[in-house]
XYZ file of C-alpha atoms in Angstrom:
490
model
C 167.750 87.041 28.032
C 171.016 88.838 27.980
C 173.984 86.639 27.305
C 176.887 88.709 28.045
C 179.890 89.034 25.696
C 182.963 90.589 27.678
C 183.601 92.412 24.521
C 187.161 94.844 24.672
C 187.142 96.083 20.690
C 190.616 97.826 20.048
C 190.192 97.067 16.178
C 187.149 98.937 15.273
C 188.546 101.766 17.135
C 191.137 102.286 14.265
C 190.693 104.528 11.496
C 187.719 104.121 9.276
C 188.856 102.799 6.353
C 190.335 99.682 8.643
C 186.824 97.944 8.151
C 183.057 98.512 7.125
C 180.998 98.704 10.132
C 178.123 96.201 8.839
C 175.474 93.953 11.150
C 174.801 90.005 10.222
C 172.034 89.404 8.137
C 169.274 87.511 9.983
C 168.528 83.976 9.243
C 164.937 82.034 9.411
C 165.411 79.446 11.902
C 169.197 78.879 13.426
C 169.092 75.653 15.289
C 172.576 74.618 17.217
C 174.838 71.823 15.967
C 177.793 72.021 17.985
C 179.050 73.876 20.642
C 182.955 73.750 21.868
C 182.021 73.970 25.354
C 185.575 73.822 26.757
C 186.178 76.516 24.386
C 183.225 78.700 25.472
C 184.075 78.263 29.169
C 188.301 79.318 28.007
C 186.954 82.170 26.629
C 184.836 83.368 29.794
C 181.437 82.444 28.503
C 178.843 80.373 29.651
C 178.375 76.797 27.528
C 174.949 76.431 29.003
C 173.414 79.729 27.487
C 175.122 79.614 24.321
C 173.668 76.558 24.072
C 170.033 78.217 24.325
C 167.927 78.782 21.410
C 168.483 82.703 22.176
C 172.693 81.670 21.875
C 171.678 79.692 18.843
C 170.338 82.898 17.067
C 173.917 84.934 18.422
C 176.123 82.235 16.710
C 174.040 82.217 13.854
C 173.739 86.252 13.123
C 170.195 86.260 13.719
C 170.703 88.181 16.985
C 173.723 91.140 17.755
C 175.078 90.379 21.901
C 175.352 93.469 23.852
C 178.499 94.881 23.337
C 179.748 93.728 20.401
C 180.730 96.382 17.440
C 180.683 94.403 14.274
C 182.805 94.659 11.270
C 184.101 93.361 7.780
C 187.674 93.920 7.890
C 189.105 95.345 5.048
C 192.347 93.597 3.026
C 193.790 93.088 -0.445
C 195.906 89.745 -1.548
C 197.889 88.109 -3.975
C 195.367 85.518 -4.671
C 197.857 82.471 -6.828
C 200.063 85.021 -7.710
C 197.813 87.652 -8.809
C 197.340 91.205 -7.263
C 193.836 91.904 -5.606
C 193.892 95.296 -4.180
C 190.859 94.848 -2.509
C 189.167 91.467 -1.261
C 188.174 91.748 2.443
C 185.704 89.968 4.938
C 183.562 88.780 2.133
C 181.030 86.542 3.821
C 182.448 87.103 7.858
C 181.722 89.685 10.275
C 183.663 89.916 13.658
C 181.646 90.246 16.098
C 184.425 91.910 18.620
C 187.217 90.869 21.166
C 187.658 89.227 24.144
C 189.923 88.393 27.166
C 190.290 84.631 27.605
C 190.898 82.670 31.066
C 194.907 83.094 30.171
C 194.597 87.024 29.628
C 195.081 86.571 25.842
C 192.724 88.903 23.176
C 190.789 86.716 21.260
C 188.472 87.671 17.972
C 185.273 86.498 17.652
C 184.071 86.137 14.210
C 181.207 84.753 12.291
C 181.529 83.094 8.996
C 178.899 82.817 6.486
C 176.494 85.776 8.343
C 175.319 87.231 4.850
C 176.939 90.144 2.725
C 178.921 92.932 3.553
C 180.345 95.626 1.164
C 183.389 93.313 0.519
C 181.363 90.425 -0.916
C 182.018 91.508 -4.675
C 178.780 89.806 -5.737
C 178.920 86.883 -3.483
C 175.610 85.816 -1.190
C 177.951 86.283 1.626
C 176.405 82.821 3.191
C 178.296 79.617 3.768
C 177.248 76.221 3.124
C 176.999 73.105 5.709
C 179.838 71.211 4.405
C 182.793 73.663 4.582
C 181.348 74.900 7.517
C 181.900 71.274 9.278
C 184.981 71.167 7.095
C 186.650 74.180 9.469
C 185.126 72.640 12.566
C 186.505 69.238 11.799
C 190.123 70.456 10.633
C 190.513 73.250 12.999
C 189.988 71.361 15.995
C 192.006 68.599 14.617
C 195.151 71.039 14.237
C 194.822 72.364 18.102
C 194.778 68.582 19.026
C 198.105 68.273 16.869
C 199.543 71.211 18.578
C 199.351 73.356 15.500
C 198.898 77.427 16.048
C 195.322 77.523 14.324
C 192.001 79.339 14.446
C 189.712 77.944 16.434
C 185.747 76.552 15.849
C 183.364 77.686 19.043
C 180.346 76.738 16.885
C 178.404 75.448 14.308
C 175.025 76.801 13.748
C 172.236 75.600 10.415
C 170.289 78.149 9.751
C 167.050 76.910 8.398
C 167.672 78.330 4.759
C 169.255 77.292 1.172
C 172.415 78.340 -0.462
C 172.826 77.988 -3.972
C 176.044 76.283 -5.011
C 176.255 73.946 -7.859
C 172.746 72.734 -6.176
C 171.015 74.251 -3.116
C 172.359 73.125 -0.048
C 171.689 73.520 3.860
C 173.501 76.837 5.155
C 175.557 76.912 7.912
C 177.446 80.105 9.969
C 180.744 78.653 11.964
C 181.980 81.090 15.034
C 185.489 81.243 14.520
C 187.948 82.535 16.993
C 191.277 83.976 16.653
C 194.308 85.738 17.979
C 192.985 88.104 15.133
C 192.544 87.869 11.783
C 195.457 90.537 9.985
C 196.587 89.170 7.350
C 199.957 89.746 5.399
C 196.666 91.219 2.638
C 195.482 93.734 5.265
C 198.648 95.325 4.867
C 198.976 95.339 1.524
C 195.708 96.917 1.429
C 197.421 100.107 3.074
C 200.682 99.701 1.015
C 198.966 99.671 -2.318
C 197.171 102.685 -1.494
C 200.427 104.272 -0.586
C 199.321 104.840 2.632
C 202.052 105.036 5.200
C 200.174 106.309 8.000
C 197.494 103.478 7.656
C 200.475 100.845 7.567
C 202.317 102.003 10.782
C 199.230 102.285 12.593
C 198.480 98.878 11.642
C 201.916 97.579 12.472
C 201.349 99.554 15.788
C 198.172 97.729 16.410
C 200.020 93.947 15.657
C 202.984 94.858 17.680
C 200.764 95.831 20.792
C 198.679 92.381 20.467
C 200.789 89.907 19.246
C 204.490 90.574 19.670
C 204.339 93.186 22.902
C 208.547 92.828 23.905
C 208.961 94.307 20.158
C 207.812 97.797 20.994
C 211.101 97.862 23.037
C 213.390 97.177 20.094
C 215.584 99.339 18.920
C 213.724 99.035 15.364
C 210.355 97.811 16.079
C 209.619 97.238 12.918
C 212.810 95.508 11.430
C 211.928 93.512 14.820
C 208.312 93.153 14.183
C 208.979 91.291 10.493
C 212.003 88.974 12.599
C 208.670 88.110 14.837
C 206.144 86.877 12.204
C 209.499 85.808 9.634
C 210.048 83.045 12.603
C 206.386 82.057 13.728
C 205.491 81.458 9.877
C 208.823 79.246 9.757
C 207.771 77.019 12.540
C 204.367 77.231 11.563
C 205.203 75.640 7.947
C 207.255 73.199 9.604
C 204.868 72.094 11.653
C 201.967 71.346 9.048
C 204.818 69.433 6.848
C 205.766 66.738 9.454
C 201.896 65.533 10.344
C 201.354 66.064 6.186
C 198.756 68.548 5.984
C 198.568 70.782 2.697
C 196.607 74.656 3.447
C 196.210 74.437 -0.549
C 195.393 78.045 -0.802
C 198.197 79.858 0.806
C 197.700 83.304 -0.657
C 198.562 86.381 0.806
C 195.396 86.999 2.235
C 195.119 83.721 4.158
C 198.444 84.246 5.664
C 197.887 85.031 9.417
C 200.143 88.007 10.916
C 199.709 86.181 14.402
C 201.454 82.853 13.149
C 198.059 80.555 13.430
C 196.792 78.250 10.435
C 193.547 80.456 8.916
C 190.968 79.825 6.268
C 190.473 76.156 6.246
C 189.075 75.635 2.358
C 190.415 73.108 0.161
C 192.441 72.041 2.959
C 193.855 68.418 3.184
C 196.157 66.115 4.620
C 197.918 63.599 2.728
C 197.423 59.837 2.649
C 200.318 58.237 0.859
C 203.643 60.579 1.102
C 204.204 62.909 -2.334
C 206.158 65.653 -1.789
C 204.411 67.312 -5.076
C 200.746 66.397 -3.724
C 198.106 68.507 -4.466
C 194.436 68.088 -3.637
C 192.647 71.870 -4.321
C 190.822 71.955 -7.154
C 192.031 75.556 -8.426
C 195.320 74.976 -7.749
C 195.910 73.890 -11.229
C 199.419 74.602 -11.542
C 200.384 73.084 -8.420
C 201.295 76.561 -7.206
C 200.430 75.101 -2.905
C 201.677 71.525 -3.097
C 202.808 70.218 -0.044
C 206.509 70.603 -0.518
C 206.555 74.176 -2.186
C 204.724 75.029 1.128
C 207.982 76.546 2.778
C 208.578 78.648 -0.453
C 205.320 80.187 -0.541
C 205.629 81.458 3.097
C 208.669 82.880 1.953
C 207.110 84.542 -1.166
C 204.113 85.675 1.654
C 206.661 87.313 3.888
C 208.418 89.186 1.172
C 204.696 90.591 0.332
C 204.845 91.870 3.983
C 208.132 93.131 3.802
C 207.728 95.443 0.645
C 204.610 96.687 2.937
C 206.818 97.898 5.717
C 209.751 99.287 3.533
C 209.036 102.975 4.422
C 208.565 102.017 8.109
C 212.266 100.734 7.869
C 214.083 104.026 6.139
C 213.211 106.631 4.080
C 216.503 105.150 1.764
C 214.540 102.585 -0.344
C 217.957 100.862 -1.045
C 218.905 101.035 2.726
C 215.239 99.233 3.204
C 215.045 96.821 0.490
C 218.566 95.627 2.066
C 217.329 95.623 5.760
C 214.008 93.943 4.961
C 216.587 90.889 2.505
C 218.721 90.523 5.366
C 215.388 89.677 7.702
C 214.058 87.559 5.252
C 217.254 85.769 4.692
C 216.966 84.596 7.751
C 213.396 82.150 7.306
C 215.739 79.334 5.382
C 217.606 78.636 8.379
C 214.775 78.462 10.722
C 212.300 76.504 8.870
C 215.120 73.732 8.497
C 216.411 73.795 12.781
C 212.336 73.552 12.974
C 211.647 71.176 10.219
C 214.511 69.030 11.148
C 213.952 68.730 14.621
C 211.271 67.289 14.191
C 211.682 65.245 11.824
C 214.436 63.510 13.954
C 211.550 63.796 16.856
C 209.662 61.469 14.322
C 212.206 58.604 13.936
C 213.239 58.500 17.443
C 216.522 60.777 17.743
C 216.840 62.957 20.742
C 220.447 64.240 19.776
C 221.734 65.685 16.595
C 224.429 64.147 14.889
C 226.307 64.374 11.335
C 224.228 62.340 8.746
C 220.940 62.395 10.085
C 219.444 64.804 7.961
C 220.433 61.998 5.145
C 218.936 59.193 7.126
C 215.768 60.943 7.324
C 215.762 61.760 3.392
C 216.468 58.403 2.338
C 213.349 57.261 4.092
C 211.451 60.194 2.993
C 212.090 59.004 -0.575
C 211.982 55.069 0.108
C 208.051 55.911 1.348
C 207.402 58.152 -1.744
C 208.858 55.386 -3.925
C 206.792 52.830 -2.170
C 203.679 54.887 -1.339
C 203.881 54.357 2.165
C 201.242 56.274 3.944
C 202.735 59.484 6.238
C 200.856 59.434 8.999
C 200.684 55.223 9.446
C 204.642 55.208 8.891
C 205.858 57.216 11.800
C 203.439 55.996 13.597
C 204.408 51.947 13.210
C 207.812 53.352 13.090
C 207.712 54.345 16.995
C 205.980 50.535 17.380
C 209.322 48.876 15.791
C 211.126 51.605 18.171
C 209.787 49.692 20.956
C 208.800 45.985 21.563
C 207.058 45.215 18.336
C 208.614 43.808 15.343
C 208.571 45.500 12.068
C 205.811 44.008 10.324
C 203.156 47.025 10.504
C 205.889 49.303 9.301
C 207.016 47.084 6.177
C 203.540 46.609 5.487
C 203.389 50.526 4.535
C 205.777 49.820 2.084
C 205.200 48.136 -1.872
C 208.994 46.481 -1.330
C 209.051 45.871 2.484
C 213.119 45.434 1.429
C 213.228 49.356 0.779
C 212.166 49.627 4.544
C 214.505 46.452 5.930
C 217.697 48.398 3.770
C 216.917 51.804 5.822
C 215.919 50.125 8.974
C 219.086 48.545 9.694
C 221.055 52.252 9.422
C 218.656 53.340 11.723
C 218.666 50.864 14.462
C 222.725 51.310 14.500
C 221.909 54.886 14.502
C 219.759 54.582 17.768
C 222.063 52.632 19.435
C 224.226 55.556 19.659
C 221.884 56.875 22.008
C 221.333 55.934 25.464
C 217.519 56.260 25.494
C 216.135 52.904 26.287
C 213.313 51.315 23.896
C 210.726 52.217 26.172
C 211.620 56.003 26.309
C 212.122 56.083 22.744
C 208.699 54.697 21.452
C 206.602 57.099 23.945
C 208.735 60.187 22.860
C 207.772 58.556 18.880
C 204.534 58.161 20.095
C 203.763 61.900 21.449
C 204.789 63.501 17.836
C 203.149 60.930 15.570
C 199.812 60.574 15.357
C 197.556 57.990 15.281
C 194.560 59.842 13.861
C 194.332 62.572 11.461
C 191.297 64.118 9.317
C 191.516 61.929 6.378
C 189.515 63.485 3.662
C 187.329 60.321 3.038
C 185.979 60.480 6.895
C 185.438 64.545 6.801
C 183.758 63.541 3.057
C 181.558 61.032 4.652
C 180.937 63.092 7.720
C 179.610 65.962 5.163
C 177.335 63.920 2.974
C 175.765 62.133 6.568
C 175.208 65.632 8.074
C 173.479 67.051 4.705
C 171.044 64.198 5.271
C 170.420 65.358 8.793
C 172.511 62.962 10.238
C 175.389 64.478 12.497
C 176.312 61.465 14.704
C 179.229 60.634 12.158
C 180.566 64.422 13.118
C 180.175 63.752 16.620
C 182.277 60.480 16.518
C 184.790 61.678 14.059
C 185.447 64.856 16.426
C 185.609 62.536 19.186
C 188.501 60.630 17.838
C 190.447 63.586 16.804
C 190.151 65.461 20.255
C 192.830 62.940 21.282
C 195.215 62.427 18.050
C 198.183 60.266 19.856
C 196.265 58.331 21.675
C 195.305 54.635 20.111
C 191.673 54.169 20.598
C 191.219 51.257 20.075
C 187.660 51.436 19.533
C 188.231 54.031 16.650
C 190.912 52.282 15.629
C 189.322 52.086 11.750
C 189.491 55.767 12.143
C 193.625 55.082 11.371
C 193.205 53.086 8.456
C 193.931 55.074 5.181
C 190.975 54.881 2.253
C 190.399 51.942 -0.008
C 190.885 52.814 -3.334
C 187.088 53.343 -4.390
C 187.390 55.975 -1.297
C 190.503 57.820 -2.083
C 189.374 62.045 -2.280
C 191.672 63.203 -5.381
C 189.954 66.749 -5.080
C 188.938 69.388 -2.424
C 186.387 72.448 -3.026
C 187.098 75.830 -1.849
C 184.344 76.828 0.665
C 183.241 80.310 -0.647
């Protein structure tokens, strides 16, 4: 059977030092766990064919599809603030690019498909748990309307991978607007390869920011565009309680998508200092630090572009600093607008920011569940009483005091209670991929039970709907179910 991927590859046409040509390593007995049929159709692929045994072989890397030009991309990166001049795709291989039904160019990449020249003594493989975690969380983020890479398929390989113990091996097929990272620019800048930086910038402009090509200073405009997308992206993360967990520059996408779901997690109770990642011992990537780290990463990108800005370094630095200075306002505008929507405000008034901050402070002091507080607040804005939202606070009177001011503010706007409730429910999810649920799904899958995985995906595909038959999925963990640490997928 011939399986056709309509590849139109551009990255592999760049200079040879941008990547290493390497084929996936065949696996023993690939078996499809899950195919994202709707995404396959969006990509112009036949889901029935992909679900065949031959399709599973392609999605596991055992067979290379016609038209593919498999490569491992080169990049560098700051990892927890320490610069590593060569990282690269150590366990991922880009098969190629397709144009989807909306005319958008998308990468199709295999993660866990075997060693590459960038593997640094690693086996290039992935265990089942991290593959399922990325599938679940990336598709949940998509349903939450947050820019993200997508998951096309998960395949079990029929081989074990050794980590602390022997685990089932798996491969994830990831789809992205591209896999270019801040670290990709750093790879060339660290080598003094200005031509490489320019070629990469031109590629990114053509692929992601075509309007920038018409600007008087296109490389300045590129940095402005990336700053704007990152500011908006991180604001969206905070609005749903998401913690990336490992915001290294090599995990910061130039396209403005969320990428590389390793030790990621969603908060249960609201805590600005919350950290889940087992490797983030100093809290560098804590929930509330994410905007600051995004700007730090963007500053590293700006450093790479300086030679394209001006031959005069002082002038180039001044221009870059001006653009980076826009991040704070862009982030704050996106974040505050999102928070206003979460508490049901349609217009911006003086005092709104303080009102919202007072709610967040009360939530933190009273260990209120982040997701449920806002979801039940939507009900309280409609025809329900305050009991459900009060129950989120260890001291319910803390909510009562705030609610009196909130209702006074709501009275300043003309919208009906029903309109307000509908608007709030559209931005405050009932369901997120709670950590204890994800861990339970992985534990079942390791024992060859994928029923919980399928059910969780079903629930998370409609996060803003009540889904009474799945109401328990909205519940926070019991004390003995709490997940305190999440782990990287390498």
